[in-house]
């Protein structure tokens, strides 16, 4: 069944945390030096440097073809902020760039750290493909109704189909991250006292509320209307709607902030709103 297949895939999921565990070993300066020593950049030749870098990475990819495939290799550099799930090789990558303040810190309360660890764990149901298409349509409609302004103030609708993959990942990820944190929070008697303390100056907010505040804070940015065409053509929705869309769909958010049913941040569930896939 689809569920058994998903559970088997989960058992074989590879995790690469912080940095690549293969060539080059990011923990070793000598390994990094050895890997890049073929490069010889010139200070005043930007174009030549780009050509040389392109040739270098092409050669690296060709050399991989003669080696055993390594799922523990992180293609991105460790400093990049790009945690992601590589579906075709069943691996999850968390570069060190995602594990830095102000998003993540070992001394932060757990509700802050879990809020930004929003990788998707999938569950499956009978008739998976049919159910997926049916539920995905809700996200397409919801995000397709969000708009962004151009420099003249005219509003343009997002392409809900184009951003569907990211929207599903965002919505599923935050739901699973919240459940993972909340289950630990409730099951560990010492958790509330030692790992989930209230923050100075923010003690009026519960840990549940702070979880979602931290999620939203991770997407805080200043949009530029001049970039509206680029935003409309992207398969990633604007940061604003990565917050609003996800939280509108989250019943956990509505419960935490006591949003009444039928209000903007807790719409009544229907085939076109309050979307849920997993």
CSV table of C-alpha atoms in Angstrom, one decimal:
chain,number,residue,atom,x,y,z
A,1,UNK,CA,0.0,0.0,0.0
A,2,UNK,CA,1.0,3.6,-0.3
A,3,UNK,CA,1.3,4.0,3.5
A,4,UNK,CA,3.6,1.0,3.8
A,5,UNK,CA,5.7,2.4,1.0
A,6,UNK,CA,5.9,5.7,2.7
A,7,UNK,CA,6.9,4.2,6.0
A,8,UNK,CA,9.7,2.1,4.3
A,9,UNK,CA,10.9,5.3,2.6
A,10,UNK,CA,11.0,7.1,6.0
A,11,UNK,CA,13.1,4.3,7.5
A,12,UNK,CA,15.7,4.8,4.7
A,13,UNK,CA,15.7,8.6,4.9
A,14,UNK,CA,19.2,10.1,5.0
A,15,UNK,CA,20.0,13.2,7.2
A,16,UNK,CA,22.9,15.5,6.5
A,17,UNK,CA,23.1,18.1,9.2
A,18,UNK,CA,25.4,21.2,9.1
A,19,UNK,CA,27.8,20.2,6.3
A,20,UNK,CA,28.7,17.6,3.7
A,21,UNK,CA,30.1,14.4,5.1
A,22,UNK,CA,32.0,13.6,1.9
A,23,UNK,CA,34.5,15.3,-0.4
A,24,UNK,CA,35.3,18.0,0.6
A,25,UNK,CA,35.0,17.4,4.3
A,26,UNK,CA,33.9,20.9,5.5
A,27,UNK,CA,35.4,20.2,8.9
A,28,UNK,CA,38.9,19.9,7.4
A,29,UNK,CA,40.8,23.0,6.0
A,30,UNK,CA,43.2,20.6,4.2
A,31,UNK,CA,40.3,18.7,2.6
A,32,UNK,CA,38.8,21.9,1.3
A,33,UNK,CA,42.2,23.1,0.0
A,34,UNK,CA,42.7,19.9,-1.8
A,35,UNK,CA,39.3,20.0,-3.4
A,36,UNK,CA,39.6,23.5,-4.7
A,37,UNK,CA,43.3,23.6,-5.5
A,38,UNK,CA,42.6,23.3,-9.3
A,39,UNK,CA,41.1,26.7,-9.2
A,40,UNK,CA,43.4,29.7,-9.8
A,41,UNK,CA,41.4,32.9,-9.8
A,42,UNK,CA,42.7,36.3,-11.0
A,43,UNK,CA,41.9,39.4,-9.0
A,44,UNK,CA,40.9,41.5,-12.1
A,45,UNK,CA,39.3,38.9,-14.3
A,46,UNK,CA,35.7,38.3,-13.1
A,47,UNK,CA,34.5,36.8,-16.4
A,48,UNK,CA,37.5,34.5,-16.6
A,49,UNK,CA,36.9,33.4,-13.0
A,50,UNK,CA,33.3,32.6,-13.8
A,51,UNK,CA,34.3,30.5,-16.8
A,52,UNK,CA,36.9,28.7,-14.8
A,53,UNK,CA,34.4,28.0,-12.0
A,54,UNK,CA,31.9,26.7,-14.5
A,55,UNK,CA,34.5,24.3,-16.0
A,56,UNK,CA,35.5,23.2,-12.6
A,57,UNK,CA,32.0,22.2,-11.4
A,58,UNK,CA,31.3,20.5,-14.8
A,59,UNK,CA,34.5,18.4,-14.3
A,60,UNK,CA,33.4,17.6,-10.7
A,61,UNK,CA,30.1,16.3,-12.0
A,62,UNK,CA,31.7,14.2,-14.6
A,63,UNK,CA,34.1,12.7,-12.1
A,64,UNK,CA,31.1,11.7,-9.9
A,65,UNK,CA,29.9,9.4,-12.7
A,66,UNK,CA,32.9,7.1,-12.1
A,67,UNK,CA,32.3,7.0,-8.4
A,68,UNK,CA,29.7,5.3,-6.2
A,69,UNK,CA,26.7,7.6,-5.6
A,70,UNK,CA,26.9,9.3,-2.2
A,71,UNK,CA,23.7,10.5,-0.6
A,72,UNK,CA,25.6,12.1,2.2
A,73,UNK,CA,27.1,14.7,-0.1
A,74,UNK,CA,25.6,18.1,0.3
A,75,UNK,CA,25.6,19.9,-3.0
A,76,UNK,CA,25.2,23.4,-1.5
A,77,UNK,CA,27.9,25.1,0.5
A,78,UNK,CA,27.6,24.7,4.2
A,79,UNK,CA,27.0,28.5,4.8
A,80,UNK,CA,24.0,28.6,2.5
A,81,UNK,CA,20.5,29.1,4.0
A,82,UNK,CA,18.6,26.3,2.1
A,83,UNK,CA,17.3,23.4,4.2
A,84,UNK,CA,15.5,21.1,1.8
A,85,UNK,CA,14.3,17.6,1.1
A,86,UNK,CA,15.7,15.9,-2.0
A,87,UNK,CA,12.9,13.6,-3.0
A,88,UNK,CA,14.7,11.6,-5.7
A,89,UNK,CA,17.4,10.4,-3.4
A,90,UNK,CA,15.3,10.4,-0.2
A,91,UNK,CA,17.6,12.8,1.8
A,92,UNK,CA,17.1,15.8,4.0
A,93,UNK,CA,19.8,18.5,4.2
A,94,UNK,CA,20.2,21.2,6.8
A,95,UNK,CA,23.2,23.4,5.9
A,96,UNK,CA,25.0,25.2,8.7
A,97,UNK,CA,23.6,28.4,7.3
A,98,UNK,CA,20.1,27.4,8.6
A,99,UNK,CA,21.4,26.6,12.0
A,100,UNK,CA,22.5,30.1,13.0
A,101,UNK,CA,21.0,32.9,15.1
A,102,UNK,CA,18.5,34.5,14.9
A,103,UNK,CA,16.7,31.4,13.5
A,104,UNK,CA,18.4,28.6,15.5
A,105,UNK,CA,20.5,28.5,18.6
A,106,UNK,CA,21.2,25.7,21.0
A,107,UNK,CA,20.4,28.1,23.9
A,108,UNK,CA,17.0,29.1,22.5
A,109,UNK,CA,13.8,27.7,23.9
A,110,UNK,CA,12.7,24.6,22.0
A,111,UNK,CA,9.6,26.3,20.6
A,112,UNK,CA,11.8,28.8,18.7
A,113,UNK,CA,14.1,26.1,17.2
A,114,UNK,CA,11.3,23.7,16.2
A,115,UNK,CA,9.5,26.6,14.5
A,116,UNK,CA,12.2,26.9,11.9
A,117,UNK,CA,12.8,23.2,11.4
A,118,UNK,CA,9.9,22.8,9.1
A,119,UNK,CA,10.9,19.9,6.8
A,120,UNK,CA,8.0,17.8,5.6
A,121,UNK,CA,7.3,14.4,6.9
A,122,UNK,CA,4.6,12.8,4.8
A,123,UNK,CA,1.7,10.7,5.7
A,124,UNK,CA,-0.3,8.7,3.2
A,125,UNK,CA,-3.9,7.8,2.8
A,126,UNK,CA,-5.8,5.4,0.6
A,127,UNK,CA,-6.3,6.5,-3.0
A,128,UNK,CA,-3.3,8.8,-2.4
A,129,UNK,CA,-3.0,10.3,-5.9
A,130,UNK,CA,-6.7,11.1,-6.2
A,131,UNK,CA,-6.8,12.6,-2.7
A,132,UNK,CA,-3.7,14.6,-3.3
A,133,UNK,CA,-5.1,16.2,-6.5
A,134,UNK,CA,-8.3,17.0,-4.7
A,135,UNK,CA,-6.7,18.6,-1.7
A,136,UNK,CA,-4.0,20.4,-3.7
A,137,UNK,CA,-6.7,22.3,-5.6
A,138,UNK,CA,-7.6,24.1,-2.4
A,139,UNK,CA,-4.0,25.5,-2.2
A,140,UNK,CA,-4.0,26.5,-5.9
A,141,UNK,CA,-7.2,28.5,-5.3
A,142,UNK,CA,-6.2,30.0,-2.0
A,143,UNK,CA,-2.7,31.2,-3.1
A,144,UNK,CA,-4.1,32.3,-6.5
A,145,UNK,CA,-6.3,34.8,-4.7
A,146,UNK,CA,-3.3,36.5,-3.0
A,147,UNK,CA,-2.1,39.6,-4.7
A,148,UNK,CA,1.0,41.7,-4.9
A,149,UNK,CA,1.2,45.4,-6.1
A,150,UNK,CA,3.2,46.8,-8.9
A,151,UNK,CA,5.0,50.2,-8.6
A,152,UNK,CA,1.7,51.9,-9.8
A,153,UNK,CA,-0.4,50.2,-7.1
A,154,UNK,CA,-2.1,47.8,-9.5
A,155,UNK,CA,-2.7,44.4,-7.9
A,156,UNK,CA,-1.7,41.1,-9.6
A,157,UNK,CA,-2.7,37.6,-8.5
A,158,UNK,CA,-0.2,35.0,-7.7
A,159,UNK,CA,-0.1,31.8,-9.8
A,160,UNK,CA,-1.3,29.2,-7.2
A,161,UNK,CA,-0.4,26.3,-9.5
A,162,UNK,CA,3.2,27.6,-10.0
A,163,UNK,CA,3.8,27.9,-6.3
A,164,UNK,CA,2.0,24.7,-5.3
A,165,UNK,CA,5.1,22.6,-4.4
A,166,UNK,CA,6.5,25.3,-2.0
A,167,UNK,CA,3.0,25.9,-0.5
A,168,UNK,CA,2.5,22.3,0.3
A,169,UNK,CA,6.0,22.0,1.8
A,170,UNK,CA,5.4,25.1,3.9
A,171,UNK,CA,2.0,24.0,5.2
A,172,UNK,CA,3.0,20.4,5.8
A,173,UNK,CA,6.3,21.3,7.4
A,174,UNK,CA,5.0,23.7,10.0
A,175,UNK,CA,2.2,21.3,11.0
A,176,UNK,CA,4.6,18.5,11.6
A,177,UNK,CA,7.2,20.7,13.3
A,178,UNK,CA,4.5,22.0,15.7
A,179,UNK,CA,3.3,18.5,16.5
A,180,UNK,CA,6.8,17.3,17.1
A,181,UNK,CA,7.6,20.2,19.4
A,182,UNK,CA,4.2,20.0,21.2
A,183,UNK,CA,4.3,16.3,21.8
A,184,UNK,CA,7.8,16.6,23.3
A,185,UNK,CA,6.6,19.6,25.3
A,186,UNK,CA,3.7,17.7,26.9
A,187,UNK,CA,5.5,14.4,27.4
A,188,UNK,CA,8.7,15.7,29.1
A,189,UNK,CA,7.9,16.9,32.6
A,190,UNK,CA,11.0,19.0,32.7
A,191,UNK,CA,10.5,20.5,29.2
A,192,UNK,CA,8.3,23.5,30.2
A,193,UNK,CA,10.7,24.5,33.0
A,194,UNK,CA,14.1,24.0,31.4
A,195,UNK,CA,13.7,23.9,27.6
A,196,UNK,CA,10.7,26.2,27.0
A,197,UNK,CA,11.1,29.2,29.3
A,198,UNK,CA,9.2,32.4,28.6
A,199,UNK,CA,11.4,35.1,27.0
A,200,UNK,CA,12.1,38.4,28.8
A,201,UNK,CA,9.8,41.1,27.6
A,202,UNK,CA,7.5,38.6,25.9
A,203,UNK,CA,6.1,36.7,28.8
A,204,UNK,CA,2.6,37.6,27.9
A,205,UNK,CA,2.9,35.1,25.0
A,206,UNK,CA,2.5,31.4,25.6
A,207,UNK,CA,5.1,28.9,24.2
A,208,UNK,CA,2.4,27.9,21.6
A,209,UNK,CA,2.0,31.5,20.4
A,210,UNK,CA,5.8,32.1,20.4
A,211,UNK,CA,6.2,29.1,18.1
A,212,UNK,CA,4.2,30.7,15.4
A,213,UNK,CA,5.7,34.2,16.0
A,214,UNK,CA,9.1,32.7,15.4
A,215,UNK,CA,7.9,31.0,12.2
A,216,UNK,CA,6.6,34.4,10.9
A,217,UNK,CA,9.8,36.2,12.1
A,218,UNK,CA,11.9,33.8,9.9
A,219,UNK,CA,10.1,35.2,6.8
A,220,UNK,CA,10.3,38.9,7.8
A,221,UNK,CA,11.5,41.0,4.8
A,222,UNK,CA,10.9,44.3,3.1
A,223,UNK,CA,9.3,43.7,-0.3
A,224,UNK,CA,10.1,45.9,-3.3
A,225,UNK,CA,7.2,46.6,-5.7
A,226,UNK,CA,9.7,47.0,-8.5
A,227,UNK,CA,10.4,43.3,-8.3
A,228,UNK,CA,6.8,42.3,-8.7
A,229,UNK,CA,7.3,40.7,-12.1
A,230,UNK,CA,10.1,38.5,-10.7
A,231,UNK,CA,7.8,37.6,-7.8
A,232,UNK,CA,5.0,36.6,-10.1
A,233,UNK,CA,7.2,34.4,-12.2
A,234,UNK,CA,8.8,32.6,-9.1
A,235,UNK,CA,7.7,29.1,-7.9
A,236,UNK,CA,8.2,30.5,-4.4
A,237,UNK,CA,5.4,32.7,-3.0
A,238,UNK,CA,6.4,36.1,-1.5
A,239,UNK,CA,7.5,35.9,2.1
A,240,UNK,CA,4.3,37.7,3.2
A,241,UNK,CA,2.1,34.9,1.9
A,242,UNK,CA,4.4,32.2,3.2
A,243,UNK,CA,3.3,33.6,6.6
A,244,UNK,CA,-0.4,34.4,6.0
A,245,UNK,CA,-1.2,31.4,3.8
A,246,UNK,CA,0.3,28.9,6.3
A,247,UNK,CA,-1.2,30.4,9.4
A,248,UNK,CA,-4.7,30.8,7.8
A,249,UNK,CA,-4.6,27.0,7.2
A,250,UNK,CA,-3.2,26.1,10.7
A,251,UNK,CA,-5.8,25.1,13.3
A,252,UNK,CA,-3.0,24.9,15.8
A,253,UNK,CA,-2.3,28.6,15.2
A,254,UNK,CA,-6.0,29.5,15.5
A,255,UNK,CA,-6.2,27.6,18.8
A,256,UNK,CA,-3.0,29.2,20.1
A,257,UNK,CA,-4.3,32.8,19.4
A,258,UNK,CA,-8.0,32.0,20.0
A,259,UNK,CA,-9.0,33.2,16.5
A,260,UNK,CA,-12.8,32.9,16.1
A,261,UNK,CA,-14.0,30.7,13.2
A,262,UNK,CA,-14.8,32.8,10.2
A,263,UNK,CA,-12.2,35.5,10.9
A,264,UNK,CA,-9.4,36.2,8.3
A,265,UNK,CA,-6.8,34.1,10.1
A,266,UNK,CA,-9.2,31.3,10.8
A,267,UNK,CA,-11.5,30.9,7.8
A,268,UNK,CA,-14.3,28.3,7.7
A,269,UNK,CA,-12.9,25.1,6.2
A,270,UNK,CA,-14.2,24.5,2.7
A,271,UNK,CA,-12.8,23.2,-0.6
A,272,UNK,CA,-11.4,26.7,-1.3
A,273,UNK,CA,-10.1,27.7,2.1
A,274,UNK,CA,-8.5,26.3,5.3
A,275,UNK,CA,-6.5,24.0,3.1
A,276,UNK,CA,-4.9,20.8,4.5
A,277,UNK,CA,-3.0,18.1,2.7
A,278,UNK,CA,-1.3,15.9,5.1
